[in-house]
Coordinates of C-alpha atoms and ligand atoms in Angstrom, one line a residue:
M1 CA -36.6 -5.4 54.1
W2 CA -32.8 -5.2 53.8
R3 CA -32.6 -2.0 55.8
L4 CA -33.5 -3.7 58.9
W5 CA -30.0 -5.2 58.8
L6 CA -28.4 -2.0 58.9
L7 CA -29.4 -1.0 62.4
P8 CA -27.4 -3.8 64.2
L9 CA -24.6 -3.3 61.8
G10 CA -24.1 0.3 63.2
L11 CA -24.3 -1.0 66.7
V12 CA -21.4 -3.4 66.1
Y13 CA -19.2 -0.4 66.0
G14 CA -20.6 1.1 69.2
H15 CA -22.6 3.7 67.2
A16 CA -26.3 4.1 67.0
C17 CA -26.9 4.5 63.3
P18 CA -30.2 6.3 62.4
Q19 CA -32.9 4.6 60.5
K20 CA -32.5 4.8 56.8
C21 CA -28.6 5.1 57.1
T22 CA -25.7 2.8 56.8
C23 CA -22.8 3.6 59.2
E24 CA -19.4 2.4 58.4
Q25 CA -16.2 2.4 60.3
A26 CA -14.2 5.5 60.2
G27 CA -17.1 7.8 60.7
S28 CA -18.7 7.3 57.3
V29 CA -22.5 7.5 56.9
Q30 CA -24.8 7.2 54.0
C31 CA -28.6 7.7 54.2
F32 CA -31.4 7.0 51.9
R33 CA -34.8 8.5 51.3
V34 CA -34.4 11.3 53.7
Q35 CA -35.6 14.9 53.4
A36 CA -33.2 16.5 55.7
V37 CA -30.1 15.4 57.8
P38 CA -31.4 12.6 59.9
P39 CA -31.3 13.3 63.6
G40 CA -29.3 11.1 65.9
L41 CA -26.1 10.9 63.8
Q42 CA -23.0 10.6 65.9
R43 CA -21.2 13.8 66.4
D44 CA -17.9 12.6 65.2
V45 CA -19.2 11.6 61.7
R46 CA -16.4 12.7 59.1
S47 CA -18.1 11.7 55.9
L48 CA -21.8 12.2 55.2
K49 CA -23.2 10.9 51.9
L50 CA -26.8 11.9 51.2
P51 CA -27.0 11.6 47.3
Y52 CA -30.4 11.0 45.7
N53 CA -32.6 12.2 48.4
H54 CA -35.1 14.9 48.3
I55 CA -33.7 17.9 50.1
K56 CA -35.1 21.2 48.8
E57 CA -33.2 23.5 51.0
I58 CA -30.3 23.7 53.2
K59 CA -31.5 26.1 55.8
V60 CA -30.0 28.1 58.5
I61 CA -32.1 27.9 61.7
Y62 CA -30.7 30.9 63.4
C63 CA -27.6 33.0 63.5
C64 CA -25.9 34.4 66.6
L65 CA -24.6 37.9 66.3
S66 CA -24.9 37.2 62.5
L67 CA -21.6 35.3 62.9
I68 CA -22.2 31.8 64.1
C69 CA -25.2 30.2 62.3
M70 CA -26.9 26.9 63.0
S71 CA -28.2 24.6 60.4
D72 CA -29.0 20.9 60.3
F73 CA -25.4 20.3 59.9
S74 CA -24.1 22.3 62.8
M75 CA -24.0 19.4 65.3
L76 CA -21.6 17.6 62.9
M77 CA -18.6 19.7 63.5
E78 CA -16.1 17.1 62.4
L79 CA -17.5 16.6 58.9
E80 CA -14.7 16.5 56.2
D81 CA -16.7 15.4 53.4
I82 CA -20.3 15.9 52.4
S83 CA -22.1 14.7 49.3
L84 CA -25.6 16.2 48.5
A85 CA -25.6 15.3 44.8
S86 CA -28.8 14.9 42.9
C87 CA -31.0 16.0 45.7
G88 CA -33.2 18.7 44.0
I89 CA -31.5 21.3 46.2
E90 CA -32.6 24.9 45.3
T91 CA -30.9 26.9 48.0
V92 CA -28.2 26.7 50.3
E93 CA -28.6 29.5 52.9
V94 CA -25.4 31.6 53.7
G95 CA -23.5 30.1 56.5
A96 CA -25.2 26.6 56.4
F97 CA -21.9 24.9 56.7
G98 CA -20.2 27.7 58.6
L99 CA -19.4 25.5 61.6
Q100 CA -17.7 22.8 59.6
R101 CA -14.1 23.9 60.1
S102 CA -12.8 20.6 58.9
L103 CA -14.9 20.5 55.7
R104 CA -12.7 19.6 52.7
S105 CA -15.1 18.5 50.0
L106 CA -18.6 19.5 49.3
D107 CA -20.4 17.8 46.5
L108 CA -23.6 19.6 45.4
Q109 CA -23.6 18.5 41.8
K110 CA -26.8 17.8 39.8
N111 CA -29.1 20.1 41.9
K112 CA -31.2 23.1 41.1
L113 CA -28.8 25.8 42.5
R114 CA -29.0 29.2 40.9
Q115 CA -26.1 30.7 42.7
V116 CA -22.8 29.5 44.2
P117 CA -23.5 29.1 48.0
R118 CA -21.9 31.6 50.1
G119 CA -20.1 31.6 53.4
L120 CA -18.5 28.2 52.8
P121 CA -15.9 27.1 55.3
A122 CA -12.4 28.4 54.5
G123 CA -10.8 25.1 54.6
L124 CA -12.7 23.7 51.6
E125 CA -10.5 22.1 48.9
T126 CA -13.1 20.6 46.6
L127 CA -16.4 22.1 45.5
R128 CA -18.6 20.4 43.1
L129 CA -21.3 22.4 41.4
G130 CA -21.6 20.8 38.1
H131 CA -25.0 20.4 36.5
N132 CA -26.9 23.2 38.3
R133 CA -28.6 26.3 37.2
I134 CA -25.9 28.8 38.2
H135 CA -25.9 31.8 35.8
S136 CA -23.4 34.2 37.1
L137 CA -20.4 34.4 39.3
Q138 CA -20.2 37.5 41.4
E139 CA -17.1 39.2 42.6
S140 CA -17.6 38.2 46.2
T141 CA -18.8 34.7 45.4
F142 CA -15.7 32.9 46.4
E143 CA -14.4 35.2 49.1
G144 CA -12.3 33.4 51.6
L145 CA -11.9 30.2 49.8
R146 CA -8.2 30.4 49.9
R147 CA -7.6 26.7 50.1
L148 CA -9.9 25.6 47.3
R149 CA -8.0 23.3 44.8
V150 CA -10.8 21.9 42.7
L151 CA -13.8 23.9 41.5
E152 CA -16.5 22.2 39.2
L153 CA -19.0 24.6 37.5
H154 CA -19.6 22.6 34.3
N155 CA -23.0 22.2 32.8
N156 CA -24.4 25.4 34.3
L157 CA -25.8 28.5 32.6
I158 CA -23.0 30.9 33.1
S159 CA -22.8 33.4 30.3
S160 CA -19.9 35.6 31.3
L161 CA -16.8 35.2 33.3
R162 CA -14.9 38.2 34.8
G163 CA -11.3 37.3 35.7
N164 CA -11.5 39.0 39.1
S165 CA -14.4 36.9 40.4
L166 CA -12.1 34.1 40.8
S167 CA -9.3 36.0 42.3
P168 CA -9.7 34.8 46.0
L169 CA -9.0 31.2 44.8
V170 CA -5.2 31.6 45.2
R171 CA -4.5 27.9 45.4
L172 CA -6.9 26.7 42.8
D173 CA -5.5 23.8 40.8
R174 CA -8.3 22.7 38.5
L175 CA -11.3 24.7 37.2
Y176 CA -14.1 23.1 35.0
L177 CA -16.3 25.5 33.1
D178 CA -17.4 23.3 30.4
A179 CA -20.8 23.3 28.8
N180 CA -22.0 26.8 30.1
R181 CA -23.0 29.6 27.8
M182 CA -19.9 31.8 27.9
E183 CA -19.4 34.1 25.1
A184 CA -17.3 36.7 26.7
V185 CA -14.3 36.2 29.1
Q186 CA -13.1 39.4 30.4
G187 CA -10.2 40.6 32.3
T188 CA -7.3 38.5 33.7
L189 CA -7.6 35.2 35.5
R190 CA -5.3 35.5 38.5
L191 CA -4.9 32.0 39.5
P192 CA -1.2 31.5 40.0
Q193 CA -1.4 27.8 40.9
L194 CA -4.1 26.6 38.2
H195 CA -2.8 23.6 36.4
L196 CA -6.0 22.8 34.5
L197 CA -8.6 24.8 32.9
S198 CA -11.4 23.3 31.0
M199 CA -13.9 25.5 29.1
E200 CA -15.2 23.2 26.5
S201 CA -18.5 23.5 24.7
N202 CA -19.2 27.2 25.4
K203 CA -19.5 30.0 22.8
I204 CA -16.2 31.6 23.2
S205 CA -15.0 33.3 20.0
S206 CA -11.9 35.0 21.3
L207 CA -9.6 35.1 24.4
S208 CA -7.5 38.1 24.9
S209 CA -3.8 38.0 25.8
A210 CA -4.5 39.5 29.1
F211 CA -6.7 36.6 30.2
F212 CA -3.8 34.2 30.4
A213 CA -1.2 36.6 31.7
L214 CA -1.4 35.4 35.3
L215 CA -1.8 31.6 34.7
Q216 CA 1.8 30.8 35.0
S217 CA 1.2 27.3 36.2
L218 CA -1.2 26.3 33.6
R219 CA -0.4 22.8 32.0
T220 CA -3.6 21.6 30.5
L221 CA -5.9 24.0 28.5
R222 CA -9.1 22.6 27.0
L223 CA -11.2 24.8 24.6
S224 CA -12.9 22.4 22.4
G225 CA -16.4 23.0 21.0
N226 CA -16.0 26.8 21.0
L227 CA -16.3 29.4 18.2
L228 CA -12.5 30.3 18.0
A229 CA -11.4 31.4 14.7
R230 CA -7.8 31.5 15.7
V231 CA -5.4 30.1 18.2
P232 CA -5.4 32.5 21.2
H233 CA -2.4 34.8 21.6
D234 CA 0.1 34.5 24.4
L235 CA -1.0 31.2 25.7
P236 CA 0.9 30.4 29.0
Q237 CA 4.4 29.1 28.2
G238 CA 4.4 26.0 30.4
L239 CA 1.4 24.4 28.6
L240 CA 1.7 20.7 28.1
H241 CA -1.7 19.8 26.7
L242 CA -3.8 22.1 24.4
N243 CA -7.1 21.0 23.0
L244 CA -8.7 23.1 20.3
D245 CA -11.0 20.5 18.7
H246 CA -14.3 21.7 17.1
N247 CA -13.6 25.3 16.6
Q248 CA -13.2 27.3 13.5
I249 CA -9.4 27.8 13.3
R250 CA -8.1 28.2 9.8
A251 CA -4.2 28.2 10.3
L252 CA -1.6 27.2 12.8
R253 CA 1.1 29.7 12.7
S254 CA 4.5 29.7 14.4
R255 CA 4.1 33.2 15.7
D256 CA 1.1 32.4 17.6
M257 CA 2.5 29.3 19.3
A258 CA 6.4 29.6 19.3
Q259 CA 6.5 30.1 23.0
L260 CA 4.9 26.8 23.8
R261 CA 8.3 25.1 24.1
N262 CA 7.0 22.4 26.4
L263 CA 3.8 21.6 24.7
S264 CA 3.6 17.9 24.3
V265 CA -0.1 17.3 22.9
L266 CA -1.9 19.5 20.5
S267 CA -5.3 18.6 19.2
V268 CA -7.0 20.7 16.5
S269 CA -9.3 18.2 15.1
N270 CA -12.5 19.3 13.2
N271 CA -11.6 22.8 12.6
R272 CA -11.0 24.5 9.2
L273 CA -7.2 24.2 9.0
A274 CA -6.0 24.9 5.5
S275 CA -2.4 25.6 6.4
V276 CA 0.2 24.8 9.1
D277 CA 3.4 26.8 9.3
G278 CA 6.3 24.6 8.5
G279 CA 8.5 23.9 11.5
L280 CA 6.0 24.9 14.2
R281 CA 8.9 25.2 16.3
L282 CA 7.4 23.1 19.1
P283 CA 10.4 21.1 20.2
N284 CA 8.6 18.8 22.7
L285 CA 5.4 18.0 20.7
T286 CA 4.8 14.3 20.7
V287 CA 1.2 14.1 19.7
L288 CA -0.5 16.3 16.9
E289 CA -4.1 15.6 16.1
M290 CA -5.6 17.3 13.0
P291 CA -8.2 15.1 11.6
G292 CA -11.3 16.7 10.0
N293 CA -9.8 19.8 8.5
N294 CA -9.1 21.2 5.0
L295 CA -5.5 20.4 4.7
R296 CA -4.4 19.8 1.0
A297 CA -0.9 18.9 1.9
L298 CA 0.9 17.3 4.8
P299 CA 2.6 19.9 6.8
S300 CA 6.4 19.7 6.4
R301 CA 9.1 20.0 9.0
L302 CA 6.9 19.3 11.9
A303 CA 8.1 19.0 15.2
P304 CA 11.0 16.5 15.4
R305 CA 9.8 14.6 18.4
L306 CA 6.4 13.8 17.1
E307 CA 5.3 10.2 17.8
R308 CA 1.7 10.4 16.7
L309 CA 0.4 12.5 13.8
D310 CA -3.2 12.3 12.8
C311 CA -4.2 13.9 9.4
G312 CA -7.2 11.8 8.6
Q313 CA -10.2 13.2 6.9
N314 CA -8.6 15.9 5.2
G315 CA -8.0 16.7 1.5
L316 CA -4.5 15.3 1.2
Q317 CA -3.6 14.1 -2.3
E318 CA -0.1 13.1 -2.0
V319 CA 2.5 12.0 0.5
G320 CA 6.2 12.6 -0.3
H321 CA 9.5 12.3 1.5
Q322 CA 10.0 16.0 2.0
H323 CA 6.9 16.1 4.3
L324 CA 8.1 13.5 6.7
S325 CA 11.8 13.7 6.5
A326 CA 12.5 14.8 10.0
M327 CA 10.1 12.5 11.8
R328 CA 12.5 10.1 13.4
H329 CA 10.3 9.3 16.3
L330 CA 7.0 8.8 14.5
K331 CA 5.3 5.7 15.6
H332 CA 1.7 6.2 14.5
L333 CA 0.6 8.0 11.3
F334 CA -3.1 8.3 10.5
L335 CA -3.9 9.5 6.9
E336 CA -7.2 7.7 6.4
N337 CA -10.1 9.2 4.5
N338 CA -8.2 11.6 2.3
T339 CA -7.8 11.6 -1.5
I340 CA -4.3 10.3 -1.6
K341 CA -3.5 9.1 -5.1
H342 CA 0.2 9.3 -5.1
F343 CA 2.5 7.8 -2.4
E344 CA 6.1 8.5 -3.1
G345 CA 8.1 5.4 -2.9
H346 CA 10.2 5.3 0.4
A347 CA 8.5 8.5 1.6
L348 CA 8.6 7.1 5.0
R349 CA 12.3 6.1 4.9
S350 CA 13.2 8.5 7.7
C351 CA 10.5 7.2 10.0
F352 CA 12.6 4.5 11.7
Q353 CA 10.1 3.8 14.4
L354 CA 6.8 3.7 12.5
T355 CA 4.5 0.8 13.6
N356 CA 1.0 1.9 12.6
L357 CA 0.0 3.3 9.2
A358 CA -3.6 4.1 8.5
L359 CA -4.2 4.7 4.7
E360 CA -7.8 3.4 4.3
Q361 CA -10.3 5.3 2.3
N362 CA -7.9 6.9 -0.3
H363 CA -7.4 6.7 -4.0
L364 CA -4.3 4.4 -4.0
S365 CA -4.0 2.0 -6.7
T366 CA -1.0 0.2 -5.4
V367 CA 0.5 -0.6 -2.0
P368 CA 3.1 2.1 -1.4
E369 CA 6.6 0.9 -2.0
G370 CA 9.4 1.0 0.5
L371 CA 7.4 1.2 3.7
P372 CA 9.4 1.1 6.9
E373 CA 10.3 -2.5 8.1
T374 CA 9.0 -1.5 11.6
L375 CA 5.4 -1.5 10.5
V376 CA 3.1 -3.8 12.5
R377 CA -0.3 -2.6 11.2
L378 CA -1.1 -1.4 7.7
D379 CA -4.5 -0.5 6.8
L380 CA -5.4 -0.2 3.0
K381 CA -9.1 -0.9 2.9
L382 CA -11.2 1.0 0.7
N383 CA -8.6 2.0 -1.9
R384 CA -8.4 1.1 -5.6
I385 CA -5.6 -1.5 -5.3
A386 CA -5.9 -3.9 -8.0
A387 CA -2.6 -6.0 -7.5
V388 CA -0.2 -6.6 -4.6
G389 CA 3.4 -7.5 -5.8
E390 CA 6.2 -8.9 -3.9
K391 CA 8.2 -5.8 -4.4
E392 CA 6.0 -3.8 -2.0
L393 CA 5.7 -6.3 0.8
R394 CA 9.3 -7.3 0.8
G395 CA 11.0 -6.2 4.0
L396 CA 7.8 -5.8 6.1
K397 CA 9.2 -8.3 8.5
R398 CA 7.0 -7.3 11.5
L399 CA 3.8 -6.8 9.9
Q400 CA 1.2 -8.4 11.8
V401 CA -2.1 -7.0 10.5
L402 CA -2.7 -6.1 6.9
N403 CA -6.2 -4.9 5.7
L404 CA -6.8 -5.0 2.0
R405 CA -10.7 -5.2 2.3
N406 CA -12.7 -3.5 -0.2
N407 CA -10.2 -2.9 -3.0
R408 CA -10.1 -4.2 -6.6
L409 CA -8.0 -7.3 -6.2
T410 CA -8.8 -10.3 -8.4
T411 CA -5.7 -12.4 -7.6
L412 CA -3.2 -12.6 -5.0
G413 CA 0.2 -14.3 -5.5
L414 CA 1.5 -16.4 -2.7
P415 CA 5.1 -15.4 -2.9
A416 CA 4.2 -11.8 -2.1
L417 CA 2.6 -12.8 1.2
L418 CA 5.3 -15.2 2.2
H419 CA 7.5 -12.2 2.7
L420 CA 5.5 -11.3 5.8
P421 CA 6.8 -13.7 8.4
R422 CA 4.9 -12.2 11.4
L423 CA 1.5 -11.8 9.5
R424 CA -1.3 -12.7 11.9
R425 CA -4.3 -11.3 10.4
L426 CA -5.2 -10.6 6.8
Y427 CA -8.5 -8.9 5.6
L428 CA -9.2 -9.7 2.0
D429 CA -13.0 -9.6 1.7
Q430 CA -15.0 -7.4 -0.6
N431 CA -12.6 -7.7 -3.5
P432 CA -13.9 -8.8 -7.0
W433 CA -11.9 -12.0 -6.6
N434 CA -11.3 -14.4 -9.5
C435 CA -12.3 -17.5 -7.5
S436 CA -9.6 -19.8 -9.1
C437 CA -7.9 -22.9 -7.6
E438 CA -4.8 -20.6 -7.1
L439 CA -6.8 -18.4 -4.7
L440 CA -8.0 -21.2 -2.8
R441 CA -4.4 -22.5 -2.5
V442 CA -3.2 -19.1 -1.3
K443 CA -5.9 -19.0 1.3
R444 CA -5.1 -22.6 2.6
T445 CA -1.4 -21.9 2.8
L446 CA -2.0 -18.8 4.9
L447 CA -4.3 -20.6 7.2
A448 CA -1.8 -23.4 7.7
R449 CA 0.6 -20.8 8.7
G450 CA -1.7 -19.7 11.3
V451 CA -2.8 -16.4 9.6
D452 CA -6.2 -15.5 10.4
V453 CA -7.8 -14.7 7.0
A454 CA -11.0 -12.7 7.9
G455 CA -14.0 -13.0 5.6
E456 CA -15.0 -15.3 2.9
L457 CA -13.4 -14.7 -0.4
C458 CA -15.3 -17.1 -2.6
H459 CA -18.1 -19.5 -2.1
G460 CA -16.3 -22.8 -2.8
P461 CA -13.5 -23.5 -5.0
G462 CA -13.8 -22.3 -8.6
H463 CA -17.1 -21.1 -9.8
A464 CA -18.7 -23.4 -12.3
P465 CA -21.9 -21.4 -13.0
G466 CA -24.7 -23.6 -14.3
G467 CA -22.6 -26.8 -14.1
G468 CA -24.5 -28.5 -11.4
W469 CA -23.0 -30.6 -8.5
R470 CA -21.2 -33.0 -10.8
A471 CA -19.4 -30.1 -12.4
S472 CA -18.7 -28.7 -9.1
L473 CA -17.3 -31.9 -7.7
L474 CA -15.0 -32.2 -10.8
E475 CA -13.8 -28.6 -10.2
Q476 CA -13.1 -29.5 -6.7
D477 CA -10.9 -32.5 -7.6
R478 CA -9.2 -30.4 -10.2
C479 CA -8.4 -27.8 -7.5
E480 CA -7.0 -30.5 -5.1
D481 CA -4.7 -31.6 -7.9
H482 CA -3.7 -28.0 -8.7
I483 CA -2.9 -27.4 -5.1
R484 CA -0.9 -30.6 -4.5
E485 CA 1.2 -30.0 -7.6
A486 CA 1.9 -26.2 -7.0
A487 CA 2.9 -27.1 -3.4
E488 CA 5.4 -29.6 -4.5
R489 CA 6.7 -27.2 -7.2
E490 CA 7.2 -24.4 -4.8
Q491 CA 8.6 -26.3 -1.9
L492 CA 12.1 -25.4 -2.9
Q493 CA 11.3 -21.8 -3.6
V494 CA 9.5 -21.3 -0.3
T495 CA 12.3 -22.7 1.7
D496 CA 14.6 -20.3 -0.1
I497 CA 12.6 -17.3 1.0
E498 CA 12.1 -18.3 4.5
E499 CA 15.7 -18.9 5.1
D500 CA 16.3 -15.1 4.6
Y501 CA 14.2 -14.3 7.7
D502 CA 15.0 -14.6 11.3
Y503 CA 11.7 -15.7 12.9
G504 CA 13.2 -15.2 16.4
V505 CA 13.2 -11.4 16.2
Ligands
NAG1 C1 9.4 23.4 30.7 O1 9.7 22.3 31.2 C2 10.9 22.2 31.8 C3 11.1 20.7 32.4 O2 10.1 20.1 32.9 C4 10.7 23.2 33.2 O3 12.0 23.2 33.8 C5 10.5 24.5 32.7 O4 10.2 25.4 33.7 C6 9.2 24.5 31.8 N1 8.9 25.8 31.2 C7 8.0 26.5 31.5 C8 7.8 27.8 30.7 O5 7.1 26.2 32.3
NAG2 C1 11.6 20.4 26.2 O1 12.6 20.3 25.4 C2 13.7 20.8 26.1 C3 14.8 20.6 25.1 O2 14.5 20.6 23.8 C4 14.0 20.1 27.4 O3 15.2 20.8 28.0 C5 12.8 20.3 28.3 O4 13.0 19.6 29.5 C6 11.6 19.8 27.6 N1 10.5 20.0 28.5 C7 9.7 18.9 28.8 C8 8.4 19.3 29.6 O5 9.9 17.8 28.4
NAG3 C1 -14.5 11.0 5.5 O1 -14.2 12.4 5.5 C2 -15.3 13.2 5.1 C3 -14.9 14.7 5.2 O2 -13.6 14.8 4.6 C4 -16.5 13.0 6.1 O3 -17.7 13.7 5.7 C5 -16.8 11.5 6.2 O4 -17.8 11.4 7.2 C6 -15.6 10.7 6.5 N1 -15.9 9.2 6.5 C7 -15.6 8.5 7.5 C8 -16.0 7.1 7.3 O5 -14.9 8.9 8.4
NAG4 C1 -9.1 -16.4 -13.4 O1 -8.0 -17.2 -13.0 C2 -7.8 -18.3 -14.1 C3 -6.8 -19.2 -13.5 O2 -5.7 -18.5 -12.9 C4 -7.4 -17.7 -15.3 O3 -7.2 -18.7 -16.3 C5 -8.6 -16.7 -15.8 O4 -8.2 -16.0 -16.9 C6 -8.8 -15.7 -14.7 N1 -10.0 -15.0 -15.2 C7 -10.0 -13.6 -15.0 C8 -11.3 -12.9 -15.3 O5 -9.1 -12.9 -14.7

């Protein structure tokens, strides 16, 4: 029904708009449920969108002197942008877009192409061929595409890549080859302007030095989900981001990486890392992700500029000052799901900027002492902490979130928590609480201070098992008395503590 409206809309702008199409200003047309380029399109259309149609082939009708070929598209010589995604296209004949001298972007993703179309216009800048059935790239495949900047070939069936097959693409900026079947990568990629190379989820087990030799502009390299057993040698010096997640790398060595002096983000999660050379000598590294490895100790003397270090899900057993002594810029430290039993007092004393510390799922029996006063979040759930003392929390003036869920706490002293003036959220559930009046008092005091105490600690004040409702009421009264008295008794003390702190900061 609604399509009836579209015809008059097209006419408003003085264009006849074919049936089944919507025509917008600025020469943009989109058509639905067509099986070919609809006849009757204005010749000055610049953007043609035909996704989700049924178009099996893009045919050449005839060629003249085998140079100028005519296809469905040939009348539309002003086209800059064509989308034919998800149309079930199996073939695009050579030269089908030969007359579109202005074509900049061609979207053919999610079709059934077995080959990269040939004879595409030389001005093309973006070519989307992801999610097809392309199995190889021939040497002449990209002949003439000297202006191409973005090439998407992810989710195809490409099993090998020869460096020289991409050589015509002298301006290529981004190349996506993820989720293919590449095992071998041969030769040298000669792509002097390439900034991003993504080859995730293939079966690459090694990359030769030569492969990278002519990628001098490369800034981002993504190789996650391959079979690499080591960091490739001679990675391009200008790299800023390197992702090697989900491989089989066993060590990070200075000698493999020392040239990466601009590297800012390195991710090696879910590998088999057992060691990291001290002082990787990566002066610009700010993010290092290594969760899911086999590290037994925190690497020491890591990059001095590090802001985020993730060593969760390893086999760490202790944390000492020598590991983290140079990390003045560290803001986020993730050490969850290890087997840390020993956390040296003041181990993080050089981390002047640490705000986030994740220590959940370890074997700690106390809250580490001398944590930096810059901390905002501290996660200690799923440890073996049986008591929280004043000493450990003193000084955490900025702490807002404290998670003590699932530990072995039976009691909680109010004075300890009063040292946390900024506390907003406290997780205490799933501890073997002694449901005393004192605990009820602690909870009420925190709630009164606006702390969100997540989870129910005890069911009602004081357990009076088997005592019936009368005993329970008596117990409640007793608790109310206890709380009132304790509050009066501590009034002075509390005021003393609070005066130590400047709430305005
Ligand atoms: C590293 O970064 C600096 C500053 O952005 C730049 O001048 C230099 O050329 C880069 N080094 C390499 C090898 O790309
Ligand atoms: C890397 O660090 C050096 C100094 O250590 C600096 O000159 C250079 O600009 C940095 N590069 C980047 C990309 O920040
Ligand atoms: C904790 O780490 C182990 C391996 O070290 C992993 O198998 C497990 O799934 C992790 N648990 C969580 C909750 O992340
Ligand atoms: C529970 O707390 C009460 C009051 O503080 C105390 O008398 C009692 O001994 C505690 N029980 C246990 C098992 O710790």
